[in-house]
PDB file of C-alpha atoms and ligand atoms in Angstrom:
ATOM      1  CA  MET A   1      36.485 -47.627  52.165  1.00 76.00           C
ATOM      2  CA  ALA A   2      38.478 -45.476  54.617  1.00 82.00           C
ATOM      3  CA  ALA A   3      36.764 -44.572  57.875  1.00 93.00           C
ATOM      4  CA  ILE A   4      34.346 -41.691  57.417  1.00 97.00           C
ATOM      5  CA  LYS A   5      34.983 -38.739  59.704  1.00 98.00           C
ATOM      6  CA  ILE A   6      32.175 -37.199  61.733  1.00 98.00           C
ATOM      7  CA  ALA A   7      32.378 -33.483  62.508  1.00 98.00           C
ATOM      8  CA  PRO A   8      29.725 -32.395  65.019  1.00 98.00           C
ATOM      9  CA  SER A   9      28.438 -28.823  64.595  1.00 98.00           C
ATOM     10  CA  PHE A  10      27.321 -26.927  67.675  1.00 97.00           C
ATOM     11  CA  LEU A  11      24.547 -24.763  66.201  1.00 96.00           C
ATOM     12  CA  THR A  12      21.860 -26.789  67.968  1.00 94.00           C
ATOM     13  CA  ALA A  13      23.998 -27.618  71.033  1.00 97.00           C
ATOM     14  CA  ASP A  14      23.581 -25.915  74.404  1.00 96.00           C
ATOM     15  CA  LEU A  15      26.087 -23.085  73.987  1.00 96.00           C
ATOM     16  CA  GLY A  16      25.787 -22.189  77.655  1.00 96.00           C
ATOM     17  CA  ARG A  17      27.516 -25.517  78.327  1.00 97.00           C
ATOM     18  CA  LEU A  18      29.839 -25.450  75.322  1.00 97.00           C
ATOM     19  CA  ALA A  19      32.896 -26.964  77.036  1.00 98.00           C
ATOM     20  CA  GLU A  20      30.779 -29.851  78.324  1.00 98.00           C
ATOM     21  CA  GLU A  21      29.167 -30.394  74.910  1.00 98.00           C
ATOM     22  CA  VAL A  22      32.672 -30.495  73.369  1.00 98.00           C
ATOM     23  CA  ARG A  23      33.837 -33.110  75.879  1.00 98.00           C
ATOM     24  CA  THR A  24      30.700 -35.154  75.303  1.00 97.00           C
ATOM     25  CA  VAL A  25      31.095 -35.373  71.502  1.00 98.00           C
ATOM     26  CA  GLU A  26      34.796 -36.013  71.910  1.00 98.00           C
ATOM     27  CA  ALA A  27      34.089 -38.940  74.233  1.00 97.00           C
ATOM     28  CA  ALA A  28      31.460 -40.164  71.756  1.00 97.00           C
ATOM     29  CA  GLY A  29      34.105 -40.419  69.008  1.00 96.00           C
ATOM     30  CA  ALA A  30      33.959 -37.137  67.064  1.00 98.00           C
ATOM     31  CA  ASP A  31      36.802 -36.757  64.557  1.00 98.00           C
ATOM     32  CA  TYR A  32      36.671 -32.971  64.103  1.00 98.00           C
ATOM     33  CA  LEU A  33      34.793 -30.169  65.829  1.00 98.00           C
ATOM     34  CA  HIS A  34      32.897 -28.092  63.236  1.00 98.00           C
ATOM     35  CA  LEU A  35      32.525 -24.458  64.299  1.00 98.00           C
ATOM     36  CA  ASP A  36      30.052 -22.281  62.399  1.00 98.00           C
ATOM     37  CA  VAL A  37      31.119 -18.637  62.280  1.00 98.00           C
ATOM     38  CA  MET A  38      28.379 -16.336  60.900  1.00 98.00           C
ATOM     39  CA  ASP A  39      28.650 -12.576  60.483  1.00 98.00           C
ATOM     40  CA  GLY A  40      25.095 -11.352  59.864  1.00 98.00           C
ATOM     41  CA  HIS A  41      26.051 -10.330  56.296  1.00 98.00           C
ATOM     42  CA  PHE A  42      27.065 -13.403  54.328  1.00 98.00           C
ATOM     43  CA  VAL A  43      24.210 -15.153  56.165  1.00 98.00           C
ATOM     44  CA  PRO A  44      21.538 -13.410  58.272  1.00 98.00           C
ATOM     45  CA  PRO A  45      22.423 -14.830  61.727  1.00 98.00           C
ATOM     46  CA  ILE A  46      25.436 -13.898  63.838  1.00 98.00           C
ATOM     47  CA  THR A  47      26.992 -16.697  65.872  1.00 98.00           C
ATOM     48  CA  PHE A  48      30.507 -16.330  67.288  1.00 98.00           C
ATOM     49  CA  GLY A  49      34.064 -15.450  66.306  1.00 98.00           C
ATOM     50  CA  ALA A  50      37.695 -16.147  67.132  1.00 98.00           C
ATOM     51  CA  LEU A  51      37.256 -15.775  70.916  1.00 98.00           C
ATOM     52  CA  VAL A  52      34.947 -18.778  71.025  1.00 98.00           C
ATOM     53  CA  ILE A  53      37.289 -20.803  68.789  1.00 98.00           C
ATOM     54  CA  GLU A  54      40.072 -20.024  71.285  1.00 98.00           C
ATOM     55  CA  ALA A  55      37.871 -21.166  74.163  1.00 98.00           C
ATOM     56  CA  VAL A  56      37.127 -24.472  72.387  1.00 98.00           C
ATOM     57  CA  ARG A  57      40.827 -24.900  71.585  1.00 98.00           C
ATOM     58  CA  LYS A  58      41.543 -24.887  75.320  1.00 98.00           C
ATOM     59  CA  VAL A  59      39.232 -27.799  76.033  1.00 98.00           C
ATOM     60  CA  SER A  60      39.926 -30.120  73.082  1.00 98.00           C
ATOM     61  CA  ARG A  61      42.791 -31.517  71.053  1.00 96.00           C
ATOM     62  CA  LEU A  62      40.577 -32.495  68.115  1.00 98.00           C
ATOM     63  CA  PRO A  63      41.104 -30.680  64.823  1.00 98.00           C
ATOM     64  CA  LEU A  64      38.956 -27.540  64.705  1.00 98.00           C
ATOM     65  CA  ASP A  65      37.100 -27.297  61.389  1.00 99.00           C
ATOM     66  CA  VAL A  66      36.212 -23.607  61.195  1.00 99.00           C
ATOM     67  CA  HIS A  67      33.416 -22.783  58.730  1.00 99.00           C
ATOM     68  CA  LEU A  68      33.650 -19.086  57.910  1.00 99.00           C
ATOM     69  CA  MET A  69      30.245 -17.901  56.699  1.00 98.00           C
ATOM     70  CA  ILE A  70      31.541 -14.338  56.534  1.00 98.00           C
ATOM     71  CA  GLU A  71      32.184 -11.657  53.927  1.00 98.00           C
ATOM     72  CA  GLN A  72      35.824 -10.826  53.125  1.00 97.00           C
ATOM     73  CA  PRO A  73      37.219 -13.789  55.087  1.00 98.00           C
ATOM     74  CA  GLU A  74      40.769 -12.783  54.062  1.00 98.00           C
ATOM     75  CA  ARG A  75      40.632 -10.034  56.719  1.00 97.00           C
ATOM     76  CA  GLN A  76      40.090 -12.531  59.537  1.00 98.00           C
ATOM     77  CA  LEU A  77      42.392 -15.426  58.692  1.00 98.00           C
ATOM     78  CA  GLU A  78      45.221 -14.519  61.079  1.00 98.00           C
ATOM     79  CA  ALA A  79      42.771 -14.184  63.964  1.00 98.00           C
ATOM     80  CA  PHE A  80      41.216 -17.608  63.341  1.00 98.00           C
ATOM     81  CA  ALA A  81      44.621 -19.226  62.814  1.00 98.00           C
ATOM     82  CA  GLU A  82      45.925 -17.733  66.068  1.00 98.00           C
ATOM     83  CA  ALA A  83      42.777 -18.799  67.883  1.00 98.00           C
ATOM     84  CA  GLY A  84      43.660 -22.409  67.066  1.00 98.00           C
ATOM     85  CA  GLY A  85      41.603 -23.241  63.971  1.00 98.00           C
ATOM     86  CA  ASP A  86      43.143 -26.172  62.064  1.00 98.00           C
ATOM     87  CA  ILE A  87      41.074 -26.098  58.878  1.00 98.00           C
ATOM     88  CA  LEU A  88      39.919 -22.662  57.757  1.00 99.00           C
ATOM     89  CA  ASN A  89      37.049 -22.977  55.287  1.00 99.00           C
ATOM     90  CA  VAL A  90      36.016 -19.976  53.197  1.00 98.00           C
ATOM     91  CA  HIS A  91      33.056 -19.620  50.831  1.00 98.00           C
ATOM     92  CA  VAL A  92      33.782 -19.129  47.148  1.00 98.00           C
ATOM     93  CA  GLU A  93      30.745 -16.788  47.053  1.00 98.00           C
ATOM     94  CA  ALA A  94      32.451 -14.511  49.614  1.00 98.00           C
ATOM     95  CA  CYS A  95      35.815 -14.196  47.815  1.00 97.00           C
ATOM     96  CA  SER A  96      36.454 -12.062  44.756  1.00 95.00           C
ATOM     97  CA  ASP A  97      39.723 -13.934  44.166  1.00 96.00           C
ATOM     98  CA  LEU A  98      39.870 -17.311  45.834  1.00 98.00           C
ATOM     99  CA  ARG A  99      43.420 -18.419  45.035  1.00 98.00           C
ATOM    100  CA  PRO A 100      45.294 -15.853  47.192  1.00 98.00           C
ATOM    101  CA  VAL A 101      42.900 -16.535  50.067  1.00 98.00           C
ATOM    102  CA  LEU A 102      43.685 -20.268  49.986  1.00 98.00           C
ATOM    103  CA  GLU A 103      47.395 -19.489  49.659  1.00 98.00           C
ATOM    104  CA  LYS A 104      47.219 -17.198  52.667  1.00 98.00           C
ATOM    105  CA  ILE A 105      45.575 -19.905  54.790  1.00 98.00           C
ATOM    106  CA  LYS A 106      48.368 -22.307  53.884  1.00 98.00           C
ATOM    107  CA  SER A 107      51.050 -19.698  54.561  1.00 98.00           C
ATOM    108  CA  LEU A 108      49.599 -19.480  58.090  1.00 98.00           C
ATOM    109  CA  GLY A 109      50.282 -23.198  58.476  1.00 98.00           C
ATOM    110  CA  ARG A 110      46.595 -24.155  58.352  1.00 98.00           C
ATOM    111  CA  ARG A 111      44.616 -26.427  56.033  1.00 98.00           C
ATOM    112  CA  ALA A 112      42.640 -24.557  53.392  1.00 98.00           C
ATOM    113  CA  GLY A 113      38.998 -25.413  52.775  1.00 98.00           C
ATOM    114  CA  VAL A 114      36.607 -24.019  50.211  1.00 98.00           C
ATOM    115  CA  CYS A 115      32.806 -24.181  50.525  1.00 98.00           C
ATOM    116  CA  LEU A 116      30.151 -24.227  47.828  1.00 98.00           C
ATOM    117  CA  ASN A 117      26.539 -23.211  48.426  1.00 98.00           C
ATOM    118  CA  PRO A 118      23.844 -25.464  46.930  1.00 98.00           C
ATOM    119  CA  ASP A 119      23.295 -23.118  43.958  1.00 98.00           C
ATOM    120  CA  THR A 120      27.002 -22.651  43.217  1.00 98.00           C
ATOM    121  CA  PRO A 121      28.317 -24.967  40.485  1.00 98.00           C
ATOM    122  CA  ILE A 122      31.550 -26.938  40.769  1.00 98.00           C
ATOM    123  CA  SER A 123      32.917 -24.856  37.878  1.00 98.00           C
ATOM    124  CA  ALA A 124      33.251 -21.924  40.332  1.00 98.00           C
ATOM    125  CA  ILE A 125      36.161 -23.681  42.061  1.00 98.00           C
ATOM    126  CA  GLU A 126      37.561 -25.733  39.188  1.00 97.00           C
ATOM    127  CA  ALA A 127      40.601 -23.504  38.761  1.00 96.00           C
ATOM    128  CA  VAL A 128      41.680 -23.852  42.411  1.00 97.00           C
ATOM    129  CA  LEU A 129      40.976 -27.540  43.037  1.00 97.00           C
ATOM    130  CA  GLY A 130      44.716 -28.169  43.330  1.00 96.00           C
ATOM    131  CA  GLU A 131      45.024 -25.583  46.133  1.00 97.00           C
ATOM    132  CA  ALA A 132      42.287 -26.951  48.398  1.00 98.00           C
ATOM    133  CA  ASP A 133      42.889 -29.391  51.257  1.00 98.00           C
ATOM    134  CA  GLN A 134      39.141 -29.762  51.760  1.00 98.00           C
ATOM    135  CA  ILE A 135      36.016 -28.954  49.758  1.00 98.00           C
ATOM    136  CA  ILE A 136      32.739 -28.440  51.618  1.00 98.00           C
ATOM    137  CA  VAL A 137      29.643 -29.152  49.577  1.00 98.00           C
ATOM    138  CA  MET A 138      26.771 -27.468  51.403  1.00 98.00           C
ATOM    139  CA  GLY A 139      23.737 -29.724  51.691  1.00 98.00           C
ATOM    140  CA  VAL A 140      21.530 -26.788  52.732  1.00 98.00           C
ATOM    141  CA  ASN A 141      21.573 -23.030  52.315  1.00 98.00           C
ATOM    142  CA  PRO A 142      23.864 -21.863  55.115  1.00 98.00           C
ATOM    143  CA  GLY A 143      22.570 -20.041  58.175  1.00 97.00           C
ATOM    144  CA  TRP A 144      20.544 -22.549  60.164  1.00 97.00           C
ATOM    145  CA  GLY A 145      20.815 -26.088  61.487  1.00 96.00           C
ATOM    146  CA  GLY A 146      18.073 -28.675  61.155  1.00 96.00           C
ATOM    147  CA  GLN A 147      17.177 -28.244  57.459  1.00 97.00           C
ATOM    148  CA  PRO A 148      16.616 -31.193  55.080  1.00 98.00           C
ATOM    149  CA  LEU A 149      19.372 -32.278  52.665  1.00 98.00           C
ATOM    150  CA  GLN A 150      18.842 -30.636  49.282  1.00 98.00           C
ATOM    151  CA  PRO A 151      18.293 -33.226  46.538  1.00 96.00           C
ATOM    152  CA  GLY A 152      21.066 -31.893  44.272  1.00 98.00           C
ATOM    153  CA  THR A 153      23.748 -32.521  46.893  1.00 98.00           C
ATOM    154  CA  LEU A 154      24.640 -36.155  46.252  1.00 98.00           C
ATOM    155  CA  PRO A 155      24.861 -35.844  42.430  1.00 98.00           C
ATOM    156  CA  LYS A 156      27.121 -32.813  42.988  1.00 98.00           C
ATOM    157  CA  VAL A 157      29.369 -34.771  45.348  1.00 98.00           C
ATOM    158  CA  ARG A 158      29.561 -37.630  42.818  1.00 98.00           C
ATOM    159  CA  SER A 159      30.561 -35.232  40.023  1.00 98.00           C
ATOM    160  CA  LEU A 160      33.144 -33.561  42.232  1.00 98.00           C
ATOM    161  CA  ARG A 161      34.614 -36.912  43.265  1.00 98.00           C
ATOM    162  CA  ALA A 162      34.848 -37.958  39.593  1.00 98.00           C
ATOM    163  CA  LEU A 163      36.543 -34.681  38.648  1.00 98.00           C
ATOM    164  CA  LEU A 164      39.077 -34.974  41.485  1.00 98.00           C
ATOM    165  CA  ASP A 165      39.853 -38.583  40.548  1.00 97.00           C
ATOM    166  CA  GLU A 166      40.277 -37.595  36.913  1.00 97.00           C
ATOM    167  CA  ARG A 167      42.806 -34.937  37.923  1.00 97.00           C
ATOM    168  CA  GLY A 168      44.573 -37.123  40.481  1.00 98.00           C
ATOM    169  CA  LEU A 169      43.707 -34.738  43.323  1.00 98.00           C
ATOM    170  CA  ALA A 170      42.767 -35.847  46.814  1.00 96.00           C
ATOM    171  CA  PRO A 171      41.271 -33.069  48.954  1.00 97.00           C
ATOM    172  CA  ASP A 172      38.679 -34.296  51.427  1.00 98.00           C
ATOM    173  CA  ILE A 173      35.059 -33.778  50.452  1.00 98.00           C
ATOM    174  CA  GLU A 174      32.879 -32.744  53.384  1.00 98.00           C
ATOM    175  CA  ILE A 175      29.080 -32.503  53.291  1.00 98.00           C
ATOM    176  CA  ASP A 176      27.678 -29.834  55.583  1.00 98.00           C
ATOM    177  CA  GLY A 177      23.992 -29.550  56.343  1.00 98.00           C
ATOM    178  CA  GLY A 178      21.133 -32.025  56.211  1.00 98.00           C
ATOM    179  CA  VAL A 179      23.109 -35.146  57.159  1.00 98.00           C
ATOM    180  CA  LYS A 180      20.810 -37.605  58.981  1.00 98.00           C
ATOM    181  CA  VAL A 181      21.067 -41.243  60.055  1.00 97.00           C
ATOM    182  CA  ASN A 182      19.007 -42.285  57.019  1.00 97.00           C
ATOM    183  CA  ASN A 183      21.186 -40.528  54.416  1.00 98.00           C
ATOM    184  CA  ALA A 184      24.690 -40.708  55.959  1.00 98.00           C
ATOM    185  CA  ALA A 185      25.587 -43.927  54.115  1.00 97.00           C
ATOM    186  CA  SER A 186      24.517 -42.438  50.762  1.00 98.00           C
ATOM    187  CA  CYS A 187      26.585 -39.319  51.497  1.00 98.00           C
ATOM    188  CA  ALA A 188      29.664 -41.468  52.071  1.00 97.00           C
ATOM    189  CA  GLN A 189      28.977 -43.654  49.037  1.00 97.00           C
ATOM    190  CA  ALA A 190      28.694 -40.529  46.876  1.00 97.00           C
ATOM    191  CA  GLY A 191      32.294 -39.719  47.804  1.00 97.00           C
ATOM    192  CA  ALA A 192      32.273 -37.648  50.989  1.00 98.00           C
ATOM    193  CA  GLY A 193      34.942 -38.497  53.551  1.00 98.00           C
ATOM    194  CA  VAL A 194      33.763 -36.059  56.228  1.00 98.00           C
ATOM    195  CA  LEU A 195      30.180 -35.534  57.372  1.00 98.00           C
ATOM    196  CA  VAL A 196      29.104 -32.542  59.441  1.00 98.00           C
ATOM    197  CA  ALA A 197      26.515 -33.632  61.963  1.00 98.00           C
ATOM    198  CA  GLY A 198      24.519 -30.898  63.699  1.00 98.00           C
ATOM    199  CA  SER A 199      20.938 -31.558  64.674  1.00 98.00           C
ATOM    200  CA  VAL A 200      21.371 -35.299  64.090  1.00 98.00           C
ATOM    201  CA  VAL A 201      23.740 -35.292  67.085  1.00 98.00           C
ATOM    202  CA  PHE A 202      22.429 -32.424  69.239  1.00 98.00           C
ATOM    203  CA  ASN A 203      18.680 -32.876  69.626  1.00 96.00           C
ATOM    204  CA  ASP A 204      16.271 -33.632  72.431  1.00 94.00           C
ATOM    205  CA  LYS A 205      15.240 -37.064  71.093  1.00 95.00           C
ATOM    206  CA  ALA A 206      18.253 -39.000  72.360  1.00 97.00           C
ATOM    207  CA  SER A 207      21.635 -38.435  73.981  1.00 97.00           C
ATOM    208  CA  VAL A 208      24.685 -37.271  72.028  1.00 97.00           C
ATOM    209  CA  ALA A 209      26.323 -40.653  72.640  1.00 97.00           C
ATOM    210  CA  GLU A 210      23.290 -42.559  71.284  1.00 98.00           C
ATOM    211  CA  ASN A 211      23.046 -40.290  68.250  1.00 98.00           C
ATOM    212  CA  MET A 212      26.752 -40.634  67.465  1.00 98.00           C
ATOM    213  CA  ARG A 213      26.485 -44.402  67.837  1.00 98.00           C
ATOM    214  CA  ALA A 214      23.547 -44.526  65.397  1.00 98.00           C
ATOM    215  CA  LEU A 215      25.564 -42.597  62.802  1.00 97.00           C
ATOM    216  CA  ARG A 216      28.650 -44.782  63.314  1.00 97.00           C
ATOM    217  CA  GLU A 217      26.556 -47.926  62.888  1.00 96.00           C
ATOM    218  CA  VAL A 218      25.156 -46.944  59.493  1.00 97.00           C
ATOM    219  CA  LEU A 219      28.602 -45.826  58.337  1.00 97.00           C
ATOM    220  CA  ALA A 220      30.231 -49.064  59.548  1.00 95.00           C
ATOM    221  CA  THR A 221      28.020 -51.103  57.222  1.00 91.00           C
ATOM    222  CA  ILE A 222      29.418 -49.367  54.125  1.00 88.00           C
ATOM    223  CA  GLU A 223      32.984 -49.004  55.434  1.00 88.00           C
ATOM    224  CA  ALA A 224      33.054 -52.782  55.743  1.00 86.00           C
ATOM    225  CA  GLN A 225      31.926 -53.263  52.107  1.00 80.00           C
ATOM    226  CA  ALA A 226      34.873 -51.775  50.236  1.00 63.00           C
TER     227      ALA A 226
HETATM  228  C1  DX5 B   1      24.617 -24.451  58.320  1.00 85.65           C
HETATM  229  C2  DX5 B   1      25.858 -24.860  59.059  1.00 85.65           C
HETATM  230  C3  DX5 B   1      25.897 -26.305  59.364  1.00 85.65           C
HETATM  231  C4  DX5 B   1      24.770 -26.739  60.252  1.00 85.65           C
HETATM  232  C5  DX5 B   1      24.507 -28.186  60.103  1.00 85.65           C
HETATM  233  O1  DX5 B   1      24.712 -23.125  57.979  1.00 85.65           O
HETATM  234  O2  DX5 B   1      26.997 -24.556  58.298  1.00 85.65           O
HETATM  235  O3  DX5 B   1      27.159 -26.674  59.887  1.00 85.65           O
HETATM  236  O4  DX5 B   1      25.016 -26.489  61.588  1.00 85.65           O
HETATM  237  O5  DX5 B   1      23.388 -28.500  60.845  1.00 85.65           O
HETATM  238  P1  DX5 B   1      22.496 -29.765  60.484  1.00 85.65           P
HETATM  239  O6  DX5 B   1      23.397 -30.951  60.553  1.00 85.65           O
HETATM  240  O7  DX5 B   1      21.446 -29.739  61.525  1.00 85.65           O
HETATM  241  O8  DX5 B   1      21.963 -29.536  59.088  1.00 85.65           O
HETATM  242 ZN1   ZN B   2      28.930 -25.496  58.846  1.00 85.65          ZN
END
């Protein structure tokens, strides 16, 4: 099995020390930086926008995985591309017509990601599977870090993986929300190649480096199997 990517999310990090937190996860072996943009409409909280993405861009060379939990994301794509986002992920629930939105992301020279909420079936994105570079299967309802993984997530990832294989398509599958040390291996075995890691990495129980190491260790056991 190819190496599983870990994408730390900063929702439970110390945002007053964001640059330091970025350097710390980078040194601990993060593959992507996952940045959660929330607008107060698509989800109740408001987090940050393109200015913060630009600030992170200045302190890291890692790919920036920008998760747009916003209504009408098509209006903001240029701003997030210019700010330095590498993968721009939009929610199918926020787009009346997904295909042109994914095409626009690619025309900006960025990778196009599409996200599915826990209650949204795979059929909602079936017609655009060939356009997506990445598919985010939400493991929780978006808006907050630290929630438990919803039980329907892994069967959904397995079905999506089977459908992609059947069609000969190879976008990355990312699971976002609810990833813990005790379920990370099952997430990868279900077919996810990228795992977002929020509160499992940024918490007050252990250091970021120790938490990243614990995740890497459980993933190494299954990476070695295939
Ligand atoms: C949820 C966000 C996630 C979240 C993950 O709305 O999109 O990226 O930060 O946090 P954990 O890993 O704590 O579930
Ligand atoms: Zn996210």
